Amino acid sequence: MLVRIIATTFIALTGMALALQPSAAIEGYPAAKCDFNADKSSIALTVSNSGAGNYACTASCQYTIEGERALQTLSCNYNLPGNTAEKIACDVDGKGPNYFADIRPTRFVCQPR
């Protein structure tokens, strides 16, 4: 009986939590991702916004250069209108193929404008 009460309470609380999610989470929130090109000679920060809201954003990712241990940072600020398909917000070019070695996860934050 106690297990049934706990299970029912959990289901009810989960339903309420889903109903109370902010509208931005339902309609879409901006996305950002740093990635290499095919030959690792450049890194691009690709952004998109599937929602209708307009945002001012800042994003960064850390990367390493082949043969070096130090982390470098690619960072940029950009405006992101609603319903924006994928586009490159900023990039960094290397000195040739296989110039870049590793990319850390992209970090970004956006504020409604």
PDB file of C-alpha atoms in Angstrom:
ATOM      1  CA  MET A   1       0.000   0.000   0.000  1.00  0.00           C
ATOM      2  CA  LEU A   2       2.822   2.419   0.883  1.00  0.00           C
ATOM      3  CA  VAL A   3       4.553   1.643  -2.423  1.00  0.00           C
ATOM      4  CA  ARG A   4       1.355   2.464  -4.326  1.00  0.00           C
ATOM      5  CA  ILE A   5       1.028   5.820  -2.515  1.00  0.00           C
ATOM      6  CA  ILE A   6       4.666   6.692  -3.243  1.00  0.00           C
ATOM      7  CA  ALA A   7       4.308   5.711  -6.914  1.00  0.00           C
ATOM      8  CA  THR A   8       1.110   7.748  -7.320  1.00  0.00           C
ATOM      9  CA  THR A   9       2.717  10.770  -5.643  1.00  0.00           C
ATOM     10  CA  PHE A  10       5.788  10.482  -7.891  1.00  0.00           C
ATOM     11  CA  ILE A  11       3.650  10.349 -11.043  1.00  0.00           C
ATOM     12  CA  ALA A  12       1.597  13.355  -9.922  1.00  0.00           C
ATOM     13  CA  LEU A  13       4.703  15.414  -9.080  1.00  0.00           C
ATOM     14  CA  THR A  14       6.362  14.506 -12.384  1.00  0.00           C
ATOM     15  CA  GLY A  15       3.267  15.612 -14.294  1.00  0.00           C
ATOM     16  CA  MET A  16       3.158  18.924 -12.439  1.00  0.00           C
ATOM     17  CA  ALA A  17       6.871  19.530 -13.073  1.00  0.00           C
ATOM     18  CA  LEU A  18       6.415  18.954 -16.801  1.00  0.00           C
ATOM     19  CA  ALA A  19       3.409  21.279 -16.878  1.00  0.00           C
ATOM     20  CA  LEU A  20       5.383  24.050 -15.158  1.00  0.00           C
ATOM     21  CA  GLN A  21       8.334  24.052 -17.580  1.00  0.00           C
ATOM     22  CA  PRO A  22       9.136  27.483 -19.008  1.00  0.00           C
ATOM     23  CA  SER A  23       7.778  28.206 -22.469  1.00  0.00           C
ATOM     24  CA  ALA A  24      11.328  28.559 -23.859  1.00  0.00           C
ATOM     25  CA  ALA A  25      11.954  24.891 -23.131  1.00  0.00           C
ATOM     26  CA  ILE A  26       8.792  23.935 -24.992  1.00  0.00           C
ATOM     27  CA  GLU A  27       9.142  26.191 -28.038  1.00  0.00           C
ATOM     28  CA  GLY A  28      12.898  25.713 -28.497  1.00  0.00           C
ATOM     29  CA  TYR A  29      16.046  27.210 -27.069  1.00  0.00           C
ATOM     30  CA  PRO A  30      19.175  28.320 -28.912  1.00  0.00           C
ATOM     31  CA  ALA A  31      21.884  25.750 -29.562  1.00  0.00           C
ATOM     32  CA  ALA A  32      25.644  26.171 -30.030  1.00  0.00           C
ATOM     33  CA  LYS A  33      28.411  23.726 -30.891  1.00  0.00           C
ATOM     34  CA  CYS A  34      32.099  24.031 -31.735  1.00  0.00           C
ATOM     35  CA  ASP A  35      33.426  21.527 -34.244  1.00  0.00           C
ATOM     36  CA  PHE A  36      36.383  20.878 -36.540  1.00  0.00           C
ATOM     37  CA  ASN A  37      36.108  20.999 -40.298  1.00  0.00           C
ATOM     38  CA  ALA A  38      36.923  17.743 -42.154  1.00  0.00           C
ATOM     39  CA  ASP A  39      40.738  18.090 -42.084  1.00  0.00           C
ATOM     40  CA  LYS A  40      41.009  19.736 -38.625  1.00  0.00           C
ATOM     41  CA  SER A  41      42.392  22.937 -40.122  1.00  0.00           C
ATOM     42  CA  SER A  42      39.704  25.186 -38.626  1.00  0.00           C
ATOM     43  CA  ILE A  43      37.128  25.291 -35.840  1.00  0.00           C
ATOM     44  CA  ALA A  44      33.685  26.860 -36.239  1.00  0.00           C
ATOM     45  CA  LEU A  45      31.059  27.755 -33.655  1.00  0.00           C
ATOM     46  CA  THR A  46      27.730  26.810 -35.250  1.00  0.00           C
ATOM     47  CA  VAL A  47      24.568  28.251 -33.697  1.00  0.00           C
ATOM     48  CA  SER A  48      20.829  27.925 -34.283  1.00  0.00           C
ATOM     49  CA  ASN A  49      17.514  28.915 -32.724  1.00  0.00           C
ATOM     50  CA  SER A  50      14.417  26.828 -33.408  1.00  0.00           C
ATOM     51  CA  GLY A  51      12.191  29.046 -31.258  1.00  0.00           C
ATOM     52  CA  ALA A  52      10.492  32.328 -32.082  1.00  0.00           C
ATOM     53  CA  GLY A  53      12.313  34.410 -29.435  1.00  0.00           C
ATOM     54  CA  ASN A  54      15.308  36.658 -30.112  1.00  0.00           C
ATOM     55  CA  TYR A  55      18.439  36.215 -27.980  1.00  0.00           C
ATOM     56  CA  ALA A  56      21.769  37.866 -27.209  1.00  0.00           C
ATOM     57  CA  CYS A  57      24.304  35.105 -26.616  1.00  0.00           C
ATOM     58  CA  THR A  58      27.891  34.468 -25.661  1.00  0.00           C
ATOM     59  CA  ALA A  59      29.631  31.160 -26.320  1.00  0.00           C
ATOM     60  CA  SER A  60      33.071  29.639 -25.939  1.00  0.00           C
ATOM     61  CA  CYS A  61      34.941  26.412 -26.384  1.00  0.00           C
ATOM     62  CA  GLN A  62      38.461  25.418 -25.489  1.00  0.00           C
ATOM     63  CA  TYR A  63      40.733  23.590 -27.881  1.00  0.00           C
ATOM     64  CA  THR A  64      44.285  22.342 -28.196  1.00  0.00           C
ATOM     65  CA  ILE A  65      46.737  22.624 -31.054  1.00  0.00           C
ATOM     66  CA  GLU A  66      48.485  19.463 -32.232  1.00  0.00           C
ATOM     67  CA  GLY A  67      51.705  18.942 -30.250  1.00  0.00           C
ATOM     68  CA  GLU A  68      50.843  21.527 -27.575  1.00  0.00           C
ATOM     69  CA  ARG A  69      49.286  20.999 -24.146  1.00  0.00           C
ATOM     70  CA  ALA A  70      48.005  24.519 -23.503  1.00  0.00           C
ATOM     71  CA  LEU A  71      44.291  25.153 -23.932  1.00  0.00           C
ATOM     72  CA  GLN A  72      43.245  27.974 -26.250  1.00  0.00           C
ATOM     73  CA  THR A  73      39.785  29.576 -26.180  1.00  0.00           C
ATOM     74  CA  LEU A  74      37.447  30.522 -29.003  1.00  0.00           C
ATOM     75  CA  SER A  75      34.776  32.889 -27.709  1.00  0.00           C
ATOM     76  CA  CYS A  76      32.290  35.257 -29.268  1.00  0.00           C
ATOM     77  CA  ASN A  77      29.144  37.270 -28.635  1.00  0.00           C
ATOM     78  CA  TYR A  78      26.312  37.189 -31.149  1.00  0.00           C
ATOM     79  CA  ASN A  79      22.648  38.037 -31.640  1.00  0.00           C
ATOM     80  CA  LEU A  80      20.385  35.149 -32.548  1.00  0.00           C
ATOM     81  CA  PRO A  81      16.992  35.988 -34.073  1.00  0.00           C
ATOM     82  CA  GLY A  82      14.071  33.604 -33.787  1.00  0.00           C
ATOM     83  CA  ASN A  83      13.778  30.703 -36.235  1.00  0.00           C
ATOM     84  CA  THR A  84      17.443  30.859 -37.257  1.00  0.00           C
ATOM     85  CA  ALA A  85      18.760  27.836 -39.125  1.00  0.00           C
ATOM     86  CA  GLU A  86      22.320  26.698 -38.411  1.00  0.00           C
ATOM     87  CA  LYS A  87      24.894  29.405 -39.105  1.00  0.00           C
ATOM     88  CA  ILE A  88      28.509  30.053 -38.149  1.00  0.00           C
ATOM     89  CA  ALA A  89      28.810  32.737 -35.469  1.00  0.00           C
ATOM     90  CA  CYS A  90      32.636  32.748 -35.351  1.00  0.00           C
ATOM     91  CA  ASP A  91      35.583  30.588 -36.308  1.00  0.00           C
ATOM     92  CA  VAL A  92      39.342  30.217 -36.031  1.00  0.00           C
ATOM     93  CA  ASP A  93      41.665  29.065 -38.820  1.00  0.00           C
ATOM     94  CA  GLY A  94      44.727  26.929 -38.212  1.00  0.00           C
ATOM     95  CA  LYS A  95      47.965  26.741 -40.191  1.00  0.00           C
ATOM     96  CA  GLY A  96      47.014  23.673 -42.225  1.00  0.00           C
ATOM     97  CA  PRO A  97      45.558  20.166 -42.049  1.00  0.00           C
ATOM     98  CA  ASN A  98      45.524  18.482 -38.616  1.00  0.00           C
ATOM     99  CA  TYR A  99      46.484  21.743 -36.910  1.00  0.00           C
ATOM    100  CA  PHE A 100      43.913  21.285 -34.132  1.00  0.00           C
ATOM    101  CA  ALA A 101      43.958  18.264 -31.822  1.00  0.00           C
ATOM    102  CA  ASP A 102      40.997  18.398 -29.436  1.00  0.00           C
ATOM    103  CA  ILE A 103      37.881  20.428 -28.610  1.00  0.00           C
ATOM    104  CA  ARG A 104      36.294  20.646 -25.187  1.00  0.00           C
ATOM    105  CA  PRO A 105      32.485  20.903 -24.832  1.00  0.00           C
ATOM    106  CA  THR A 106      30.902  24.179 -25.922  1.00  0.00           C
ATOM    107  CA  ARG A 107      29.613  26.491 -23.215  1.00  0.00           C
ATOM    108  CA  PHE A 108      27.032  29.125 -24.009  1.00  0.00           C
ATOM    109  CA  VAL A 109      24.420  31.314 -22.384  1.00  0.00           C
ATOM    110  CA  CYS A 110      21.657  33.336 -24.022  1.00  0.00           C
ATOM    111  CA  GLN A 111      19.405  36.090 -22.690  1.00  0.00           C
ATOM    112  CA  PRO A 112      16.109  37.133 -24.310  1.00  0.00           C
ATOM    113  CA  ARG A 113      16.229  40.522 -26.042  1.00  0.00           C
TER     114      ARG A 113
END
